[in-house]
C-alpha positions as a LaTeX table, in Angstrom:
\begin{tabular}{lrrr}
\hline
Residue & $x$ (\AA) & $y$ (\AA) & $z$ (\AA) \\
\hline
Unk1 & $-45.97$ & $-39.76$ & 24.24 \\
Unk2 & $-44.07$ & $-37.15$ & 25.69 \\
Unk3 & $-40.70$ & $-36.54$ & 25.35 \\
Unk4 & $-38.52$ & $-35.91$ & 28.30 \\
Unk5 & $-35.68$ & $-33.33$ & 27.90 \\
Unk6 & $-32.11$ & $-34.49$ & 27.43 \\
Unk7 & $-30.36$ & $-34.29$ & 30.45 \\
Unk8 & $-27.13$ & $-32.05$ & 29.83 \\
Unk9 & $-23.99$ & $-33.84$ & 31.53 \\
Unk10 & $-21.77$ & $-31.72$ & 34.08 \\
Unk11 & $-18.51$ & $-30.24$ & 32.02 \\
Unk12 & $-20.47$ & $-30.97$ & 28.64 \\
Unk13 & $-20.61$ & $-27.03$ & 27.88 \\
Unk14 & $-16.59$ & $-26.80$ & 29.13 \\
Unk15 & $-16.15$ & $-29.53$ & 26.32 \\
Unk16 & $-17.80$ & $-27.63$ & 23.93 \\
Unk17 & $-15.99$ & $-24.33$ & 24.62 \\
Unk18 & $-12.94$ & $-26.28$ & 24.25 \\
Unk19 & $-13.67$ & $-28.02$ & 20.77 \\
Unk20 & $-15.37$ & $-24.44$ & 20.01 \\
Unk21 & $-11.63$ & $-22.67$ & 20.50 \\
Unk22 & $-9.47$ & $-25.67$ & 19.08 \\
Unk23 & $-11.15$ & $-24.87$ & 15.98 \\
Unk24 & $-10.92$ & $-21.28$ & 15.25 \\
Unk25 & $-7.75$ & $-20.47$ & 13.67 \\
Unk26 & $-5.34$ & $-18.34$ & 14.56 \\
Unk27 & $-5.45$ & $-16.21$ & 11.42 \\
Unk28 & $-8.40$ & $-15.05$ & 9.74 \\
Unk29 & $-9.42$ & $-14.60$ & 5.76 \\
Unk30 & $-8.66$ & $-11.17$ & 6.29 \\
Unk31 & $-5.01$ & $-11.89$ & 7.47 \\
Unk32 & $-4.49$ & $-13.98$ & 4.40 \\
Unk33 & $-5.98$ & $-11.53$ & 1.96 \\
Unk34 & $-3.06$ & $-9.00$ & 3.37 \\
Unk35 & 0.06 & $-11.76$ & 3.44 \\
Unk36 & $-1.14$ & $-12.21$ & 0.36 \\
Unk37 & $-0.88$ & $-8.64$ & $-0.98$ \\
Unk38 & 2.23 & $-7.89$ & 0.86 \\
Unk39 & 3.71 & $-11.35$ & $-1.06$ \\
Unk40 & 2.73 & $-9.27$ & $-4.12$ \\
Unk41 & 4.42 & $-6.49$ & $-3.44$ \\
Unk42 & 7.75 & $-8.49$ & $-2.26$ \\
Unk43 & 7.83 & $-9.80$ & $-5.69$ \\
Unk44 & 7.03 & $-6.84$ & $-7.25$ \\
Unk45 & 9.84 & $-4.99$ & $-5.70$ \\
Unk46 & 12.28 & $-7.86$ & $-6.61$ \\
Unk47 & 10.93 & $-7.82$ & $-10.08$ \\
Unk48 & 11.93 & $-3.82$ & $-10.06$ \\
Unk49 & 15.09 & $-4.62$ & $-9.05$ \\
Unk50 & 16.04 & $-6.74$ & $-12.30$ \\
Unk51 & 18.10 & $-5.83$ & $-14.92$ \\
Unk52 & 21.12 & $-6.09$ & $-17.30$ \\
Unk53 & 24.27 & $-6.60$ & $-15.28$ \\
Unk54 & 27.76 & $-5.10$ & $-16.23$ \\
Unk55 & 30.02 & $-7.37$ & $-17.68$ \\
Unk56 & 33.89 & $-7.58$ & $-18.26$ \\
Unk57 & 33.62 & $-6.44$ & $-21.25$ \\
Unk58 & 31.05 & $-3.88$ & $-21.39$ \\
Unk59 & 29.89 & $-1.62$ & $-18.17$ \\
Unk60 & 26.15 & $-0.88$ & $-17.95$ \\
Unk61 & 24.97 & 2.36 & $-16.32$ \\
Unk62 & 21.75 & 1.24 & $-15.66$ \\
Unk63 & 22.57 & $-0.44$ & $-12.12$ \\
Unk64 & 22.38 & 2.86 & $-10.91$ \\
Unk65 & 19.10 & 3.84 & $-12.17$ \\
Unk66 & 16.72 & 4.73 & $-9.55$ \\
Unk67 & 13.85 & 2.03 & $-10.11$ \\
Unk68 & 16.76 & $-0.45$ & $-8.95$ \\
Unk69 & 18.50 & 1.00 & $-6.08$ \\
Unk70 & 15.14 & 3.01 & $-4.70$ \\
Unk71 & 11.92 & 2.11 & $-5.64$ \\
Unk72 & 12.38 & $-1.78$ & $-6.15$ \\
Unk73 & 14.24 & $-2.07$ & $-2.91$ \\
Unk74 & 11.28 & 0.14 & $-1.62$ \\
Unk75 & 8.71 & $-1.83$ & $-2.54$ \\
Unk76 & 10.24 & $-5.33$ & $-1.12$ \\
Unk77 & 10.97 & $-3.39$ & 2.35 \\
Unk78 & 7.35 & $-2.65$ & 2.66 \\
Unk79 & 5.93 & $-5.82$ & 1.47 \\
Unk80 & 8.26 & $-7.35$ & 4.54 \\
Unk81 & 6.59 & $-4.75$ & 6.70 \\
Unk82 & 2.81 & $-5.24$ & 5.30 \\
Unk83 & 3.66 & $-9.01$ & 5.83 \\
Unk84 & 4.78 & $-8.70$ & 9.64 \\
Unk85 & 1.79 & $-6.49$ & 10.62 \\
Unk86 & $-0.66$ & $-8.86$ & 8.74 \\
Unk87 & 0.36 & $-11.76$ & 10.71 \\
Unk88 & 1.09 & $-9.70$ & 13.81 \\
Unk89 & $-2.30$ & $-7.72$ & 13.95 \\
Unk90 & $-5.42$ & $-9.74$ & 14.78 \\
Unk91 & $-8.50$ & $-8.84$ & 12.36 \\
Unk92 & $-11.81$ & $-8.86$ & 14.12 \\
Unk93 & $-14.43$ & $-11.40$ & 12.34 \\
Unk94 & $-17.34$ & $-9.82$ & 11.08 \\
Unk95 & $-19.44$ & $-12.34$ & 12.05 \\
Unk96 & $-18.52$ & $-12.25$ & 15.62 \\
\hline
\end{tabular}
């Protein structure tokens, strides 16, 4: 018994392109690995910023210190950045 070849149907291979691109995803692991360290360093830089705040009663000079009004504030701007330019910038798939 021999087996005859499927015939393809006309547009099946269109189809299949389609349902092919419907399922990638717009953002790769590699995309999500950076939102995910830029996340970090958002915190991060919030978490720099905290501190003792002056009261009516007593003032407290360290609200000018320079981790809270530089580096923190630092740190969060470029974890924005690092956040926009790893969902802006499309990684390449390795396995391509």
């Amino acid at each position: 018994m021999s087996k005859k070849p499927l015939k393809e149907q006309p547009g099946r291979a269109s189809r299949d392109i389609e349902r092919q691109q419907q399922s990638q995803m717009a953002l790769n692991r590699a995309n999500f690995i950076c939102m995910a360290i830029a996340g970090a360093m958002i915190v991060v830089g919030f978490l720099l910023m905290l501190g003792p705040s002056s009261t009516a009663d007593a003032f407290e000079p360290d609200i000018f210190s320079t981790r809270r009004i530089v580096v923190g504030p630092t740190i969060a701007f470029l974890g924005f950045l690092a956040m926009a330019i790893a969902i802006i910038v499309p990684f390449k798939n390795k396995k391509g």
